[in-house]
Short mmCIF file of C-alpha atoms and ligand atoms in Angstrom, two decimals:
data_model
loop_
_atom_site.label_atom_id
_atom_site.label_comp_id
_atom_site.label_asym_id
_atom_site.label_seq_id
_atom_site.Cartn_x
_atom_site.Cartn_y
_atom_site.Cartn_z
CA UNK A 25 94.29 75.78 38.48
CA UNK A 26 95.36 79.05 39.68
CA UNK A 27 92.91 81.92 39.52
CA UNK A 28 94.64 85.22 37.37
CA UNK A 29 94.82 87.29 40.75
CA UNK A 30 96.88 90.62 40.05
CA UNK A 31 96.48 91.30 44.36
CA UNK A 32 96.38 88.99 47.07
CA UNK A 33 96.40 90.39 50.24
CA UNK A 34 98.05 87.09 52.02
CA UNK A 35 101.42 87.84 50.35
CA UNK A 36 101.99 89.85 52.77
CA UNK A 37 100.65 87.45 55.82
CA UNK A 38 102.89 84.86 55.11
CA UNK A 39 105.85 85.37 57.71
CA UNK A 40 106.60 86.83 61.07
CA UNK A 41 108.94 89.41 59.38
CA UNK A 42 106.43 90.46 56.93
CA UNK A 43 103.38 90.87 59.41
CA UNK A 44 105.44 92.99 61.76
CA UNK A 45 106.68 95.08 58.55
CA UNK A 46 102.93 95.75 57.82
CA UNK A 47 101.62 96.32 61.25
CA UNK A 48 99.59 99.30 61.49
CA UNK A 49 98.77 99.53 65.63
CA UNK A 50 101.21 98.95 67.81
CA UNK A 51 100.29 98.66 72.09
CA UNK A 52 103.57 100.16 73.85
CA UNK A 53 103.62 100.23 77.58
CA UNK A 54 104.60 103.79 77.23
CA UNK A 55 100.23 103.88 76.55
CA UNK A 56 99.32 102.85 79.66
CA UNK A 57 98.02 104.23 82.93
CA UNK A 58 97.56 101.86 85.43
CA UNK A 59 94.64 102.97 88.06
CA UNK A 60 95.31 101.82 91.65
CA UNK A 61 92.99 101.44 94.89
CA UNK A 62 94.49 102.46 98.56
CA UNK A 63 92.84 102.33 101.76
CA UNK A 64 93.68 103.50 105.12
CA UNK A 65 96.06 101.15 107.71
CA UNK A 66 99.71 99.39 107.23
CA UNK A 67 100.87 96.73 105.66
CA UNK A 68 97.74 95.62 104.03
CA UNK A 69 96.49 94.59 100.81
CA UNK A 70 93.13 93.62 100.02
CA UNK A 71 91.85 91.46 96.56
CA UNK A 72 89.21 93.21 95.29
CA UNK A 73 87.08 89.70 94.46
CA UNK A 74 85.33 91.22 91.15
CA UNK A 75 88.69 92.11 90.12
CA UNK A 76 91.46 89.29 90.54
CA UNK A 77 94.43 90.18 90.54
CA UNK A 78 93.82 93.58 91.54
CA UNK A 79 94.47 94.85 95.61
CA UNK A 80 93.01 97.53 97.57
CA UNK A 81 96.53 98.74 99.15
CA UNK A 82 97.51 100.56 102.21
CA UNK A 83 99.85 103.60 101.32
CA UNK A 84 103.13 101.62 102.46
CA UNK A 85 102.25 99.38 100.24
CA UNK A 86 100.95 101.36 97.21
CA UNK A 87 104.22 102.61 97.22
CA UNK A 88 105.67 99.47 96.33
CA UNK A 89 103.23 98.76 93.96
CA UNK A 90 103.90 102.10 92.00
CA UNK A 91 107.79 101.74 91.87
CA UNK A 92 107.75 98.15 90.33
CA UNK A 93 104.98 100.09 88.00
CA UNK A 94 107.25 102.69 87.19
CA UNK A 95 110.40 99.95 87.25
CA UNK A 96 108.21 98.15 84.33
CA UNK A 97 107.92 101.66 82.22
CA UNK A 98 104.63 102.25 83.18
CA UNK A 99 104.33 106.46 82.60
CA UNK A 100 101.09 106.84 84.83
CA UNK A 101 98.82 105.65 87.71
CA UNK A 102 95.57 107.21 88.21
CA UNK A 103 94.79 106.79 92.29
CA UNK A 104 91.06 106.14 93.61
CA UNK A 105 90.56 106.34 98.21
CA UNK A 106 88.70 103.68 99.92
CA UNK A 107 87.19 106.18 102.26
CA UNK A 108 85.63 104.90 105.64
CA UNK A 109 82.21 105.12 106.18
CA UNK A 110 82.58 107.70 109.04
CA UNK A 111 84.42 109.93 106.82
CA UNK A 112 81.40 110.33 104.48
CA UNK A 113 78.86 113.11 104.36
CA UNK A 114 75.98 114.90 101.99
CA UNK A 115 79.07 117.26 100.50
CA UNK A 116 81.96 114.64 100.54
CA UNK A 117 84.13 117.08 102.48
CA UNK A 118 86.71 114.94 103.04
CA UNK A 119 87.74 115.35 98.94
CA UNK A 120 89.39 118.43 99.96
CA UNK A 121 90.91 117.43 103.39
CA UNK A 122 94.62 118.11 102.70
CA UNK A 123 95.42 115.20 105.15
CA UNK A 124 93.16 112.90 103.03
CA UNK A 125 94.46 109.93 101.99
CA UNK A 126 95.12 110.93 98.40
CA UNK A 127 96.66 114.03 99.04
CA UNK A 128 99.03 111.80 101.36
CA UNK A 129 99.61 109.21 98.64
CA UNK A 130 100.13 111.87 96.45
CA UNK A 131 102.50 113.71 98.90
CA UNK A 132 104.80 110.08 99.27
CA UNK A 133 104.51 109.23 95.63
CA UNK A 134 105.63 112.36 94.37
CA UNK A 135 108.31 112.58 97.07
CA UNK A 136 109.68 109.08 96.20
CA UNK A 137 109.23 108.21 92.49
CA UNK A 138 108.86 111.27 91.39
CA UNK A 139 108.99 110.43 87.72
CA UNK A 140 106.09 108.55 88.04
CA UNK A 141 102.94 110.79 86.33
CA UNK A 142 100.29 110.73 89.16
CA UNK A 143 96.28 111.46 87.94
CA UNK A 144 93.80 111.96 90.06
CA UNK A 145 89.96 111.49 89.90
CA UNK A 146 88.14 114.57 91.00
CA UNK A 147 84.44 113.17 91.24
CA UNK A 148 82.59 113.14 94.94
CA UNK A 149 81.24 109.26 94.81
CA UNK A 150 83.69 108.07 97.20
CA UNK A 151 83.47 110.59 99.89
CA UNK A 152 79.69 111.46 99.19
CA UNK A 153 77.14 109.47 101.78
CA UNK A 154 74.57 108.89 98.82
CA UNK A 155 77.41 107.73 96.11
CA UNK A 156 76.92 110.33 93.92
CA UNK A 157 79.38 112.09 92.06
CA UNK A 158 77.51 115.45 93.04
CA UNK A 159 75.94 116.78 95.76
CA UNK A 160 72.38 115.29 96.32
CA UNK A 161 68.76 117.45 97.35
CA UNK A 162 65.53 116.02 97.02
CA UNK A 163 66.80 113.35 95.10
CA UNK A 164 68.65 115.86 92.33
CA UNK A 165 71.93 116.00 92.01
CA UNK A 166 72.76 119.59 91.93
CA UNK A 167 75.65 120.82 89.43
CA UNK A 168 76.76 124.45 90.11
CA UNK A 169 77.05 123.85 94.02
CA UNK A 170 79.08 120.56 93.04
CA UNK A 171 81.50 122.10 90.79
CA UNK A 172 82.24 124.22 94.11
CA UNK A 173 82.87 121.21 95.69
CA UNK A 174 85.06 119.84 92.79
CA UNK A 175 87.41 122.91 92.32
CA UNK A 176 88.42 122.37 95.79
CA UNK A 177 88.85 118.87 95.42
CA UNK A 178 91.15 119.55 92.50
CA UNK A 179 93.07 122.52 94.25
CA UNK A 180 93.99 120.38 97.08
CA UNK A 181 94.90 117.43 94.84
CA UNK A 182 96.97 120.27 92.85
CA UNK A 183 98.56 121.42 96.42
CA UNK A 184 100.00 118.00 97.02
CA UNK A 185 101.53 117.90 93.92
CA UNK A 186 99.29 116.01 91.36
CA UNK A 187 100.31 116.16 87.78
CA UNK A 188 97.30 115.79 86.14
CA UNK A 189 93.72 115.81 87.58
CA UNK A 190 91.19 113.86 86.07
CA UNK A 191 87.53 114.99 86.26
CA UNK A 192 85.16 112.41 86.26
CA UNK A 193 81.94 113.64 87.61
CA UNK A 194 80.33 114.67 84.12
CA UNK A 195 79.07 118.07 85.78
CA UNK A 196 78.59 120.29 83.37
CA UNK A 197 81.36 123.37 83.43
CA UNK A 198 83.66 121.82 85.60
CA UNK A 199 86.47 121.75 83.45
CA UNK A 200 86.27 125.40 82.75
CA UNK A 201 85.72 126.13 86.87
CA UNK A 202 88.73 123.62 87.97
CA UNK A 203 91.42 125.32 84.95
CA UNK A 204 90.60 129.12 86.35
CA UNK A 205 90.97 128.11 89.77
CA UNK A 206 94.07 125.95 89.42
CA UNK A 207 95.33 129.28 87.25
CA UNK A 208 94.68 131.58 90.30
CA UNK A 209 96.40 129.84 92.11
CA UNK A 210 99.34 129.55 90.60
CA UNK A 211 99.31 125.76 89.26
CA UNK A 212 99.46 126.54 85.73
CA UNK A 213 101.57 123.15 85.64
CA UNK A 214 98.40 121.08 86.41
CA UNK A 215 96.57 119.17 83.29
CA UNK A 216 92.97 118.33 83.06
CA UNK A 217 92.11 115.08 81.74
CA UNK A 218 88.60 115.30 81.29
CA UNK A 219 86.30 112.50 81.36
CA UNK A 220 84.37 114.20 78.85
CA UNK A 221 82.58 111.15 77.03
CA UNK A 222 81.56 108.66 80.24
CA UNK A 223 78.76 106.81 79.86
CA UNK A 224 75.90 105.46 82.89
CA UNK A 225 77.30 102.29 82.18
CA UNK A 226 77.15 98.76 83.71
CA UNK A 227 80.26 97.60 83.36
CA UNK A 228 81.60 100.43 86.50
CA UNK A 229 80.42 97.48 88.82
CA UNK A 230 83.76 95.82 90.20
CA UNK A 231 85.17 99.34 90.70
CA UNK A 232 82.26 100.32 93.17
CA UNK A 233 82.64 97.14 94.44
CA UNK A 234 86.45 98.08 95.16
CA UNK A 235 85.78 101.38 96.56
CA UNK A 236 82.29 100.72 98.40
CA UNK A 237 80.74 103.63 96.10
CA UNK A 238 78.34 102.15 94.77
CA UNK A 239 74.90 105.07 94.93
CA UNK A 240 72.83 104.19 97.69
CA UNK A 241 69.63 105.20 95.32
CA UNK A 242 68.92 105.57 91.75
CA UNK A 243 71.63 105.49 89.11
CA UNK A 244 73.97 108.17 87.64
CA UNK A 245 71.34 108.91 84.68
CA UNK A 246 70.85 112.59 84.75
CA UNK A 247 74.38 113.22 84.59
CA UNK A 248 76.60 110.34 82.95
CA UNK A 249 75.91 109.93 79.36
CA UNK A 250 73.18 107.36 77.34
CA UNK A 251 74.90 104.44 75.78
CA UNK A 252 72.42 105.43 72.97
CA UNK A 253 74.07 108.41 71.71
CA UNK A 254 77.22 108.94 70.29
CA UNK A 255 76.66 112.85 68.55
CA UNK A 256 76.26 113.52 72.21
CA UNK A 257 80.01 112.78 72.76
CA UNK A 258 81.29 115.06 70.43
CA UNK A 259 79.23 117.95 72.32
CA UNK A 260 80.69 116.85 75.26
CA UNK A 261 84.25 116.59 73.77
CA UNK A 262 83.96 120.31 72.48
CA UNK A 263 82.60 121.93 75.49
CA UNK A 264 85.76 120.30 77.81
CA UNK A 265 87.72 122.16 74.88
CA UNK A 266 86.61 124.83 75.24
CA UNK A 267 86.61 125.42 78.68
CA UNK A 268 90.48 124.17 78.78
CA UNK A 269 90.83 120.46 79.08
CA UNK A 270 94.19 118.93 77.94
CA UNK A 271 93.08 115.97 77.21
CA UNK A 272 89.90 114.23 76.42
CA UNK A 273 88.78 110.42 77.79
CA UNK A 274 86.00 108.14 76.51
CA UNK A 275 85.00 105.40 79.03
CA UNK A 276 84.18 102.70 79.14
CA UNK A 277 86.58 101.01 76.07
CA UNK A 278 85.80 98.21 75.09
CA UNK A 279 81.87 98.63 74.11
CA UNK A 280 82.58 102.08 73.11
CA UNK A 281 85.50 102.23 70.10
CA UNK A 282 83.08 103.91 67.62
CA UNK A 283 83.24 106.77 70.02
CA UNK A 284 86.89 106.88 70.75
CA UNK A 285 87.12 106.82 66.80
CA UNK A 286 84.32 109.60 66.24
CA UNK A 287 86.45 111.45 69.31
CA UNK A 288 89.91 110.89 67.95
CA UNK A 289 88.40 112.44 64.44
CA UNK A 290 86.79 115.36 66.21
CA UNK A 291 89.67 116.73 68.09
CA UNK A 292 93.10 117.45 68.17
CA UNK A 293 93.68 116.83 71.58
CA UNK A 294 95.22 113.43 72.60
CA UNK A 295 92.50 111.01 73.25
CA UNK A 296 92.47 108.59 76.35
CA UNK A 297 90.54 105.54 76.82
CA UNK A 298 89.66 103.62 80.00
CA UNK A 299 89.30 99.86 79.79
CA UNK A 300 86.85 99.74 82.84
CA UNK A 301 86.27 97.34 85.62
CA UNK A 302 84.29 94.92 83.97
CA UNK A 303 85.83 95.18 80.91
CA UNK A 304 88.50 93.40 83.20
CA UNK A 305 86.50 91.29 85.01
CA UNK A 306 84.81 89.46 82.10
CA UNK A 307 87.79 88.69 80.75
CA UNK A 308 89.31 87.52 84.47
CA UNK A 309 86.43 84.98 85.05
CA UNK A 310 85.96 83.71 81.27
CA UNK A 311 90.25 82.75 81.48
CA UNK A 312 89.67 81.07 85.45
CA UNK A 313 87.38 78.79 84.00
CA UNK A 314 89.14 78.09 81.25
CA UNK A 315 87.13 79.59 78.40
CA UNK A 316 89.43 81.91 76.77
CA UNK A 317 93.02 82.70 76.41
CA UNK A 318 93.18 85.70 78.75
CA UNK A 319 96.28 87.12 77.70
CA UNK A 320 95.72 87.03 74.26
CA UNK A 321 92.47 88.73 74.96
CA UNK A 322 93.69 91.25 76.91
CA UNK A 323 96.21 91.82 74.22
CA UNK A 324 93.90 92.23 71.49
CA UNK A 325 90.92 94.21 73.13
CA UNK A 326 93.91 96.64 74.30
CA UNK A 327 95.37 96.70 70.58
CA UNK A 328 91.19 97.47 69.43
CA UNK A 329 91.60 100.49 71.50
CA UNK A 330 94.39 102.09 70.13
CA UNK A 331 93.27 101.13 66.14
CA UNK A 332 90.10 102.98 67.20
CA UNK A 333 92.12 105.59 68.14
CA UNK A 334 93.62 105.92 71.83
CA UNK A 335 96.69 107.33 72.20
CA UNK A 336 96.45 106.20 75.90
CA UNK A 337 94.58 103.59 77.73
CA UNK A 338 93.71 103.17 81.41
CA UNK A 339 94.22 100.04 82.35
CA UNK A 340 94.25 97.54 85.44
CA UNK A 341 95.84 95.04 83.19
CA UNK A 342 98.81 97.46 82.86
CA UNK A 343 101.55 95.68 84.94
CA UNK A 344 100.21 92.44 83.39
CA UNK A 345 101.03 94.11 79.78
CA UNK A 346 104.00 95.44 81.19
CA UNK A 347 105.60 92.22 81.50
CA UNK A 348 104.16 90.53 78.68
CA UNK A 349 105.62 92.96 76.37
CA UNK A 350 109.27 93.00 78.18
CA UNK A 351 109.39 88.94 77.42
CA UNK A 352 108.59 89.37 73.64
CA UNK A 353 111.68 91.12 72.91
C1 LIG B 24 83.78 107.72 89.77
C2 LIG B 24 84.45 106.79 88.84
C3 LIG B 24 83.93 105.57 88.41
C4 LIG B 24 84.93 104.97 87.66
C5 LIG B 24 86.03 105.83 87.63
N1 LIG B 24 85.69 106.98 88.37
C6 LIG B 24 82.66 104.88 88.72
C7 LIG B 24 81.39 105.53 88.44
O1 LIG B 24 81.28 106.52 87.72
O2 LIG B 24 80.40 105.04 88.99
C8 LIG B 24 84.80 103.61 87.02
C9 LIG B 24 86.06 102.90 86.70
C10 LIG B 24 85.93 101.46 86.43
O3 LIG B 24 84.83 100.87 86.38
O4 LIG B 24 86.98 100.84 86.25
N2 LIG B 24 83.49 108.99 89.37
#
C-alpha cells in the first residue's frame, strides 16, 4: 500500500548524481588556512603530542612544509613562534624584534613562495613571561598600554612583508590602533583579520601545549569572551568594523556554529572560522583508538562550518583535506 505522497524528499537522495546536483555546501581547499608552529634551530621538527600529526618546525623546514602547502592549493598559512624562555619578558618585547623568528619566516616565505598568503597572529602570549595576551600589573591585564605593544608587533610583522595580520588578543580598540598605524606608515596593503568573536575556551589546550604559552596564573577571563553569550559577539563583530577590520573570525568552530551563523548574518564582511586545537585533537585520539572514522569526521565537522556560514576555515587538518579532496576527483 503506497501512501498518496505529492513530496518526498528521498527522490532526490537516491543517486550519486542527484545528491551532488542538490548539494548546498561545498568544502574547497581554496577555504582553508593552514596554521603552522616554528621554532628556533635547523633541520628539526618536533610532534606536538596533543596534536598528531602536527610538527613544531625549524624555519628550513617550515619552508618545505609551506611549499607542498601551497603545491596542494592551500591559499594561506597563519604562523605562531615557539619563543625560548630567555627571550620572554613582562612586555613580550621580542614581538617586535625585526630579527624575530616570525619576521624571519616571514622574510623567507615571502621571498620564496611568494604566492603563498602569509597571516600572522598579533597577540603577546608567546613572548609575554606570564602567558598573557596583554601586558600584566597586579594581576590585571592592562589594555591601552598593550595595544602599544600590539601596533608594534603588527608594524614589524607588516615590515617583513605579512599579508594579512591577524589580531588575536581581544583588547579592546586594537583593530582601530593597528589599521592607523599600518596607514601611517605606508602599508595600506596590509589586512586585519580580526579575531573579533574568541572565546576563554578549553579547547586552546594542545596549542599552548605546542607553543609553551600556556598563562602561568589565572585564565584569559577578563578579556576573551564567555561561552555564555552570543549577543556579545555581534558587539564585538561591529566594533572590529568599525574601527577597520577586513575580515571578521569566530573561534573556536566546532562548539560555536550558532555564532559563526549569527556573525555571517550580521555582517558583510567575509567571515573566518578557526577549527581549534582540540577541536583537532578529539578527533585525532577518538580515530587512534579506533572509535571513529577520522576522515569522515574531519570532513563533515569542516563541511558544518561552512553551512553555518564560513567562508574560510583555519585549519591544522588542511594538508590532510588537501589531499583528500585531490583523490576524489
Ligand atoms: C593566542 C592564540 C591562541 C590560539 C590562537 N592564538 C591561544 C589562546 O588564546 O590561549 C589558539 C589556537 C588553537 O587552539 O588552535 N593569542
Amino acid at each position: 500500500m503506497s501512501q498518496d505522497l505529492i513530496y518526498r524528499p528521498r527522490r532526490l537522495r537516491r543517486t550519486e548524481a542527484l545528491r551532488q546536483l542538490v548539494q548546498e555546501t561545498h568544502l574547497r581547499v581554496q577555504d582553508l588556512i593552514y596554521p603552522l608552529f616554528v621554532m628556533e634551530g635547523e633541520n628539526q621538527r618536533q610532534e606536538v603530542e596533543s596534536m598528531p600529526g602536527c610538527y613544531r618546525y625549524t624555519l628550513d623546514l617550515l619552508l618545505k612544509e609551506v611549499e607542498e602547502a601551497a603545491n596542494l592549493g592551500i591559499p594561506a598559512v597563519a604562523l605562531f613562534p615557539v619563543v625560548p624562555e630567555e627571550k620572554k619578558d613582562p612586555t613580550g618585547r621580542e614581538s617586535f624584534n625585526p630579527e624575530g623568528l616570525i619576521q624571519r619566516a616571514v622574510r623567507r616565505i615571502k621571498q620564496e613562495i611568494p604566492e603563498i598568503l602569509v597571516v600572522t597572529d598579533v597577540a603577546l602570549d608567546p613572548y609575554n613571561s606570564d602567558g598573557h595576551d596583554g601586558i600584566v600589573r597586579d594581576g590585571v591585564i592592562l589594555n591601552d598600554e598593550t595595544v602599544e605593544v600590539l601596533v608594534k608587533q603588527a608594524l614589524s610583522q607588516a615590515e617583513a612583508g605579512t599579508d594579512v595580520v591577524a589580531p588575536s588578543d581581544m583588547m579592546d580598540g586594537r583593530v582601530g590602533a593597528i589599521r592607523e598605524a599600518l596607514d601611517e606608515q605606508g602599508y595600506t596593503e596590509v589586512a586585519i583579520l580580526a579575531y573579533s568573536a574568541k572565546y576563554a575556551s578549553a579547547f586552546y589546550g594542545p596549542f599552548r601545549d605546542a607553543l609553551g604559552s600556556a598563562p602561568k596564573w589565572g585564565d584569559k577571563k577578563t578579556y576573551q569572551m564567555d561561552p555564555a553569550n552570543a549577543r556579545e559577539a555581534l558587539r564585538e563583530v561591529e566594533l572590529d568594523e568599525a574601527e577597520g577590520a577586513d575580515m571578521v573570525m569566530v573561534k573556536p568552530a566546532l562548539a560555536y556554529l550558532d555564532i559563526i551563523y549569527r556573525v555571517k548574518e550580521a555582517t558583510d564582511l567575509p567571515v573566518a572560522a578557526y577549527n581549534v586545537s582540540g577541536e583537532y585533537a578529539m578527533i585525532k585520539a577518538a580515530e587512534q583508538k579506533g572509535w571513529i572514522d577520522g576522515k569522515k569526521v574531519m570532513m563533515e565537522s569542516l563541511l558544518a562550518m561552512k553551512r553555518a556560514g564560513a567562508d574560510m576555515i583555519l585549519t591544522y587538518f588542511a594538508k590532510e583535506v588537501a589531499l583528500l579532496l585531490k583523490q576524489s576527483y
